Every structure is written in structure tokens, then in C-alpha cells.
């Protein structure tokens, strides 16, 4: 029963990130790469860039075949990036901020929750795995006695 529950929880946790939109920032001109959770590039994702403290778009466009989109900021501050990925079952919307410093370089950007908590999730998975192996060994020892 414990093994079945453990297997079911592992299977369900693997599908939690089946649908999502990931992004990464490259220095120079601000380049954004839009991918699916399995690192497959998403082309034709709609991108809208907003300058700091602006409600009007600075630029709009779509990602190329490799999921890339780039823009050159004209001021420093916190820029907003909106991503809209159309799919068969509705749009996947993503919004995050990129902070540009005085030298027009990327200072920081918001990471996805998956990126932020990947180490914690990995550590928990490792601990559950060790606990599962110990429980299995204890159960086998009880069965042989």
C-alpha cells in the first residue's frame, strides 16, 4: 500500500509541470527564450514589453522558430514582459519583470516558481526515496523473521 501511494504521488508530481511556460534571459540586448517544461522551444508566442511605469506597450512581437524574442531597452528600471502562448485548450499567460541597470544590462529577473523551488523539490524527492528504501528494507526483514 505504501509503495502504491508513493508511486502514485511520484506519478502525479511529474505531471504537475506538464503544461507551463518557462523563460530565460540572455545578456546584451534583452533576449527572452520561451520554452515548454521539457525545454522545447515555443514559436509564435505573443510577447508584449512594457517600459518602467508605462501602461502602453514599448514593443510587441512573436517568438521565432527557436522560441526567441529580443528587444533593446532605452532606459533602466523594471520592465514588464507579458507572454501569451496559444494552444488547443486555451491561452497560457505569463507575466514577469526584468530589471535593467544604468548600463542597459539585465540586473535581475523573476524566475518561474519551478526554477525557484527546484532544489527544494529535488531534496524532498531524494528524502522520500531514501525513506521508501528504508521502509522497504524494514518490511522485508520483518517478513523473513
Coordinates of C-alpha atoms in Angstrom, one line a residue:
X1 CA 0.0 0.0 0.0
X2 CA 2.8 2.4 0.9
X3 CA 4.6 1.6 -2.4
X4 CA 1.4 2.1 -4.4
X5 CA 0.9 5.5 -2.7
X6 CA 4.5 6.5 -3.2
X7 CA 4.3 5.5 -6.9
X8 CA 1.0 7.4 -7.4
X9 CA 2.4 10.5 -5.7
X10 CA 5.5 10.5 -7.8
X11 CA 3.5 10.0 -11.0
X12 CA 1.2 12.9 -10.1
X13 CA 4.0 15.2 -9.2
X14 CA 5.7 14.5 -12.5
X15 CA 2.6 15.7 -14.4
X16 CA 2.2 18.9 -12.3
X17 CA 4.6 20.7 -14.6
X18 CA 3.3 19.1 -17.8
X19 CA 1.8 22.4 -19.0
X20 CA 3.6 25.6 -18.4
X21 CA 5.7 28.3 -19.9
X22 CA 9.3 28.8 -19.0
X23 CA 11.6 31.7 -19.8
X24 CA 15.3 32.6 -19.6
X25 CA 17.1 35.9 -20.1
X26 CA 20.3 36.3 -22.2
X27 CA 22.6 39.4 -21.7
X28 CA 23.2 42.1 -24.4
X29 CA 20.0 43.1 -26.0
X30 CA 17.4 41.6 -23.7
X31 CA 16.7 38.2 -25.3
X32 CA 13.9 36.0 -24.0
X33 CA 13.6 32.3 -24.8
X34 CA 10.2 30.8 -24.3
X35 CA 10.1 27.0 -23.8
X36 CA 7.8 24.3 -22.6
X37 CA 8.7 22.4 -19.4
X38 CA 10.6 19.8 -21.5
X39 CA 12.8 22.6 -22.9
X40 CA 11.1 22.5 -26.3
X41 CA 11.0 26.0 -27.9
X42 CA 7.6 27.6 -28.3
X43 CA 7.3 29.5 -31.6
X44 CA 4.7 32.2 -32.3
X45 CA 4.2 33.1 -28.7
X46 CA 2.9 36.6 -28.4
X47 CA 5.3 38.9 -26.5
X48 CA 4.4 42.4 -25.2
X49 CA 7.1 44.5 -23.5
X50 CA 6.2 47.5 -21.2
X51 CA 8.7 50.1 -20.2
X52 CA 9.0 51.1 -16.5
X53 CA 6.0 52.9 -15.2
X54 CA 4.2 52.7 -18.6
X55 CA 0.8 51.3 -19.4
X56 CA 1.4 51.5 -23.2
X57 CA 3.5 48.7 -24.8
X58 CA 7.1 49.5 -25.7
X59 CA 7.1 46.8 -28.3
X60 CA 5.1 43.8 -29.4
X61 CA 6.0 40.7 -31.4
X62 CA 6.2 36.9 -31.6
X63 CA 8.9 34.4 -30.8
X64 CA 10.8 32.9 -33.7
X65 CA 11.1 29.1 -34.5
X66 CA 13.6 28.7 -31.6
X67 CA 11.3 30.5 -29.1
X68 CA 13.5 33.6 -29.1
X69 CA 12.5 37.2 -28.8
X70 CA 14.8 40.2 -28.2
X71 CA 14.4 43.9 -27.6
X72 CA 16.7 46.8 -26.7
X73 CA 15.6 48.8 -23.7
X74 CA 16.0 52.6 -23.9
X75 CA 16.0 53.2 -20.1
X76 CA 16.8 51.5 -16.8
X77 CA 14.2 50.2 -14.4
X78 CA 11.7 47.4 -14.0
X79 CA 10.4 46.3 -17.4
X80 CA 7.3 44.1 -17.6
X81 CA 7.1 41.2 -20.1
X82 CA 3.8 39.5 -21.0
X83 CA 3.9 36.2 -22.8
X84 CA 0.7 34.7 -24.4
X85 CA 1.1 31.1 -25.7
X86 CA -2.0 30.0 -27.6
X87 CA -2.8 26.3 -27.5
X88 CA -5.7 23.9 -28.4
X89 CA -7.2 24.2 -24.9
X90 CA -6.7 28.0 -24.4
X91 CA -4.0 30.5 -23.9
X92 CA -1.2 30.2 -21.4
X93 CA -0.5 33.6 -20.0
X94 CA 2.8 34.5 -18.3
X95 CA 3.9 37.9 -16.9
X96 CA 7.2 38.7 -15.2
X97 CA 9.6 41.6 -14.6
X98 CA 13.2 42.2 -15.8
X99 CA 15.3 44.9 -14.0
X100 CA 17.6 46.8 -16.3
X101 CA 20.5 48.7 -14.7
X102 CA 22.1 52.0 -15.7
X103 CA 24.4 50.3 -18.2
X104 CA 21.4 48.8 -20.0
X105 CA 22.3 45.3 -18.7
X106 CA 20.0 42.8 -17.1
X107 CA 20.4 43.2 -13.4
X108 CA 17.8 40.6 -12.3
X109 CA 14.6 38.9 -13.5
X110 CA 11.8 36.9 -11.9
X111 CA 12.2 33.2 -12.2
X112 CA 9.4 30.8 -12.5
X113 CA 8.2 29.0 -9.3
X114 CA 9.6 25.8 -10.8
X115 CA 13.1 27.3 -11.1
X116 CA 12.9 28.9 -7.6
X117 CA 11.8 25.7 -5.8
X118 CA 13.6 23.1 -7.9
X119 CA 16.2 22.4 -5.3
X120 CA 13.6 22.0 -2.5
X121 CA 11.5 19.7 -4.7
X122 CA 14.6 17.7 -5.6
X123 CA 15.7 17.4 -1.9
X124 CA 12.2 16.3 -0.9
X125 CA 12.2 13.7 -3.6
X126 CA 15.5 12.4 -2.5
X127 CA 14.4 12.2 1.1
X128 CA 11.2 10.4 0.1
X129 CA 13.3 8.0 -1.9
X130 CA 15.6 7.2 1.0
X131 CA 12.6 6.8 3.3
X132 CA 11.0 4.5 0.8
X133 CA 14.1 2.3 0.5
X134 CA 14.5 2.1 4.3
X135 CA 10.8 1.2 4.7
X136 CA 11.1 -1.5 2.1
X137 CA 14.1 -3.0 3.7
X138 CA 12.5 -3.0 7.2
X139 CA 9.4 -4.6 5.8
X140 CA 11.4 -7.4 4.1
X141 CA 13.3 -8.0 7.3
X142 CA 10.0 -8.4 9.3
X143 CA 8.7 -10.8 6.6
X144 CA 11.7 -13.1 6.8
X145 CA 11.6 -13.3 10.6

